[in-house]
Amino acid sequence: INIPSTLEIIILLFIFAAEILGEIACYYIKFPYWDSILHTINGFICAAIGFSLVDIFNRNDRFKIELSPLFMAIVAFCFSMTIGVLWEFFEYFCDLFLGTDMQKDFIINNISTVILDPTKSNNCVIIKDITDTAVNGESLGVNGYIDIGLIDTMKDLLVNFVGAVVFSIIGF
């Protein structure tokens, strides 16, 4: 499969930004929006790859299919979102089994939960103005509640969605 040179260079730069700068140089911690920027770019790149794959099928002489621009845009979008979800699965399983923190934590000050509903009838209990998290009676000194990945995962999928939509519209 021949990937366009420009796309190949963009992919290599993305890998460098994510792995070398992000993980080794700690850009994920030093720059608050580094993860969001990369996930947005990933949505864009994966949509481009999905678009390119369909385009390769369209141009192949062995089997001739003519797909509409709308269909190609939808496939590109779906391909990008699928890759984004698979990446989030990867982050989750690394955190679960390898003890990493790929799903970066967020400090939040309000939560809604049905676990604390004394009636066990699925009513939301809202806890506001959380100022500390304690484990085994010891304060962690984080000035709020530690969300261990849900917010990061949803934010990552949302910005991946934005990147995929932008490329799919351009590709269309």
GROMACS .gro file of C-alpha atoms in nm:
model
  172
    1ILE     CA    1   0.000   0.000   0.000
    2ASN     CA    2   0.143   0.336  -0.102
    3ILE     CA    3   0.067   0.599   0.156
    4PRO     CA    4   0.107   0.954   0.024
    5SER     CA    5   0.445   1.097   0.133
    6THR     CA    6   0.287   1.397   0.302
    7LEU     CA    7   0.059   1.174   0.509
    8GLU     CA    8   0.353   0.948   0.600
    9ILE     CA    9   0.556   1.248   0.723
   10ILE     CA   10   0.258   1.374   0.925
   11ILE     CA   11   0.218   1.029   1.084
   12LEU     CA   12   0.587   1.016   1.178
   13LEU     CA   13   0.572   1.367   1.326
   14PHE     CA   14   0.262   1.267   1.521
   15ILE     CA   15   0.436   0.960   1.663
   16PHE     CA   16   0.735   1.178   1.760
   17ALA     CA   17   0.506   1.433   1.928
   18ALA     CA   18   0.313   1.164   2.116
   19GLU     CA   19   0.590   0.929   2.223
   20ILE     CA   20   0.912   1.130   2.240
   21LEU     CA   21   0.778   1.470   2.338
   22GLY     CA   22   0.463   1.351   2.516
   23GLU     CA   23   0.594   1.060   2.720
   24ILE     CA   24   0.973   1.101   2.742
   25ALA     CA   25   0.987   1.482   2.759
   26CYS     CA   26   0.671   1.488   2.979
   27TYR     CA   27   0.476   1.725   2.753
   28TYR     CA   28   0.152   1.559   2.867
   29ILE     CA   29   0.222   1.697   3.214
   30LYS     CA   30   0.404   2.021   3.121
   31PHE     CA   31   0.144   2.142   2.869
   32PRO     CA   32  -0.218   2.102   2.982
   33TYR     CA   33  -0.363   2.077   2.629
   34TRP     CA   34  -0.094   1.854   2.473
   35ASP     CA   35  -0.314   1.543   2.498
   36SER     CA   36  -0.618   1.720   2.352
   37ILE     CA   37  -0.415   1.863   2.064
   38LEU     CA   38  -0.273   1.521   1.979
   39HIS     CA   39  -0.611   1.347   2.000
   40THR     CA   40  -0.763   1.612   1.772
   41ILE     CA   41  -0.478   1.567   1.524
   42ASN     CA   42  -0.517   1.189   1.556
   43GLY     CA   43  -0.884   1.217   1.460
   44PHE     CA   44  -0.783   1.420   1.156
   45ILE     CA   45  -0.497   1.184   1.057
   46CYS     CA   46  -0.701   0.867   1.102
   47ALA     CA   47  -0.981   1.012   0.891
   48ALA     CA   48  -0.719   1.089   0.625
   49ILE     CA   49  -0.591   0.732   0.644
   50GLY     CA   50  -0.946   0.594   0.618
   51PHE     CA   51  -1.011   0.822   0.323
   52SER     CA   52  -0.684   0.713   0.159
   53LEU     CA   53  -0.765   0.345   0.205
   54VAL     CA   54  -1.102   0.386   0.035
   55ASP     CA   55  -0.937   0.593  -0.237
   56ILE     CA   56  -0.689   0.310  -0.297
   57PHE     CA   57  -0.983   0.073  -0.349
   58ASN     CA   58  -1.145   0.322  -0.586
   59ARG     CA   59  -0.827   0.344  -0.797
   60ASN     CA   60  -0.744  -0.028  -0.799
   61ASP     CA   61  -0.774  -0.202  -1.137
   62ARG     CA   62  -0.833  -0.550  -0.991
   63PHE     CA   63  -1.174  -0.458  -0.857
   64LYS     CA   64  -1.345  -0.151  -0.975
   65ILE     CA   65  -1.584   0.023  -0.740
   66GLU     CA   66  -1.692   0.383  -0.752
   67LEU     CA   67  -1.783   0.513  -0.411
   68SER     CA   68  -1.958   0.845  -0.368
   69PRO     CA   69  -1.781   1.132  -0.189
   70LEU     CA   70  -2.042   1.116   0.090
   71PHE     CA   71  -1.976   0.745   0.145
   72MET     CA   72  -1.601   0.808   0.149
   73ALA     CA   73  -1.645   1.085   0.406
   74ILE     CA   74  -1.861   0.859   0.626
   75VAL     CA   75  -1.609   0.574   0.602
   76ALA     CA   76  -1.323   0.812   0.687
   77PHE     CA   77  -1.515   0.942   0.989
   78CYS     CA   78  -1.607   0.592   1.111
   79PHE     CA   79  -1.252   0.465   1.059
   80SER     CA   80  -1.113   0.754   1.263
   81MET     CA   81  -1.360   0.709   1.548
   82THR     CA   82  -1.294   0.334   1.558
   83ILE     CA   83  -0.920   0.392   1.586
   84GLY     CA   84  -0.986   0.649   1.861
   85VAL     CA   85  -1.197   0.401   2.058
   86LEU     CA   86  -0.940   0.123   2.014
   87TRP     CA   87  -0.671   0.360   2.143
   88GLU     CA   88  -0.880   0.440   2.450
   89PHE     CA   89  -0.921   0.063   2.509
   90PHE     CA   90  -0.542   0.034   2.487
   91GLU     CA   91  -0.495   0.313   2.743
   92TYR     CA   92  -0.748   0.151   2.977
   93PHE     CA   93  -0.589  -0.194   2.961
   94CYS     CA   94  -0.238  -0.051   3.009
   95ASP     CA   95  -0.359   0.133   3.317
   96LEU     CA   96  -0.543  -0.174   3.444
   97PHE     CA   97  -0.279  -0.441   3.386
   98LEU     CA   98   0.052  -0.253   3.366
   99GLY     CA   99  -0.008   0.010   3.634
  100THR     CA  100   0.044   0.304   3.399
  101ASP     CA  101  -0.149   0.631   3.398
  102MET     CA  102  -0.222   0.673   3.028
  103GLN     CA  103  -0.572   0.795   3.112
  104LYS     CA  104  -0.453   1.103   3.290
  105ASP     CA  105  -0.630   1.194   3.612
  106PHE     CA  106  -0.839   1.506   3.661
  107ILE     CA  107  -0.913   1.687   3.984
  108ILE     CA  108  -1.282   1.768   4.011
  109ASN     CA  109  -1.481   1.938   4.284
  110ASN     CA  110  -1.833   1.804   4.224
  111ILE     CA  111  -1.966   1.455   4.155
  112SER     CA  112  -2.306   1.298   4.097
  113THR     CA  113  -2.351   0.937   4.204
  114VAL     CA  114  -2.628   0.685   4.261
  115ILE     CA  115  -2.403   0.466   4.477
  116LEU     CA  116  -2.465   0.692   4.778
  117ASP     CA  117  -2.845   0.691   4.737
  118PRO     CA  118  -2.967   0.546   5.070
  119THR     CA  119  -3.294   0.430   4.912
  120LYS     CA  120  -3.112   0.234   4.638
  121SER     CA  121  -3.367   0.372   4.392
  122ASN     CA  122  -3.135   0.524   4.133
  123ASN     CA  123  -3.158   0.880   4.264
  124CYS     CA  124  -2.852   1.095   4.205
  125VAL     CA  125  -2.672   1.223   4.512
  126ILE     CA  126  -2.473   1.535   4.429
  127ILE     CA  127  -2.161   1.611   4.629
  128LYS     CA  128  -2.047   1.971   4.583
  129ASP     CA  129  -1.738   2.165   4.679
  130ILE     CA  130  -1.507   1.868   4.733
  131THR     CA  131  -1.183   2.006   4.874
  132ASP     CA  132  -0.978   1.694   4.946
  133THR     CA  133  -0.930   1.329   4.861
  134ALA     CA  134  -0.827   1.095   5.142
  135VAL     CA  135  -0.713   0.734   5.114
  136ASN     CA  136  -0.709   0.523   5.430
  137GLY     CA  137  -0.757   0.838   5.633
  138GLU     CA  138  -0.460   1.022   5.478
  139SER     CA  139  -0.513   1.334   5.273
  140LEU     CA  140  -0.359   1.328   4.927
  141GLY     CA  141  -0.345   1.708   4.922
  142VAL     CA  142  -0.501   1.740   4.577
  143ASN     CA  143  -0.770   2.000   4.654
  144GLY     CA  144  -1.057   1.792   4.514
  145TYR     CA  145  -1.165   1.448   4.402
  146ILE     CA  146  -0.941   1.243   4.171
  147ASP     CA  147  -1.123   1.124   3.861
  148ILE     CA  148  -0.909   0.838   3.734
  149GLY     CA  149  -0.966   0.849   3.361
  150LEU     CA  150  -1.331   0.890   3.269
  151ILE     CA  151  -1.306   1.261   3.195
  152ASP     CA  152  -0.981   1.211   3.001
  153THR     CA  153  -1.133   0.931   2.792
  154MET     CA  154  -1.445   1.127   2.706
  155LYS     CA  155  -1.245   1.443   2.629
  156ASP     CA  156  -1.013   1.238   2.405
  157LEU     CA  157  -1.306   1.087   2.216
  158LEU     CA  158  -1.473   1.427   2.177
  159VAL     CA  159  -1.166   1.594   2.030
  160ASN     CA  160  -1.104   1.288   1.809
  161PHE     CA  161  -1.461   1.340   1.687
  162VAL     CA  162  -1.383   1.704   1.605
  163GLY     CA  163  -1.072   1.608   1.406
  164ALA     CA  164  -1.260   1.333   1.221
  165VAL     CA  165  -1.551   1.562   1.135
  166VAL     CA  166  -1.321   1.838   1.010
  167PHE     CA  167  -1.128   1.605   0.781
  168SER     CA  168  -1.441   1.427   0.661
  169ILE     CA  169  -1.597   1.761   0.563
  170ILE     CA  170  -1.277   1.865   0.384
  171GLY     CA  171  -1.252   1.521   0.219
  172PHE     CA  172  -1.611   1.537   0.103
   0.00000   0.00000   0.00000
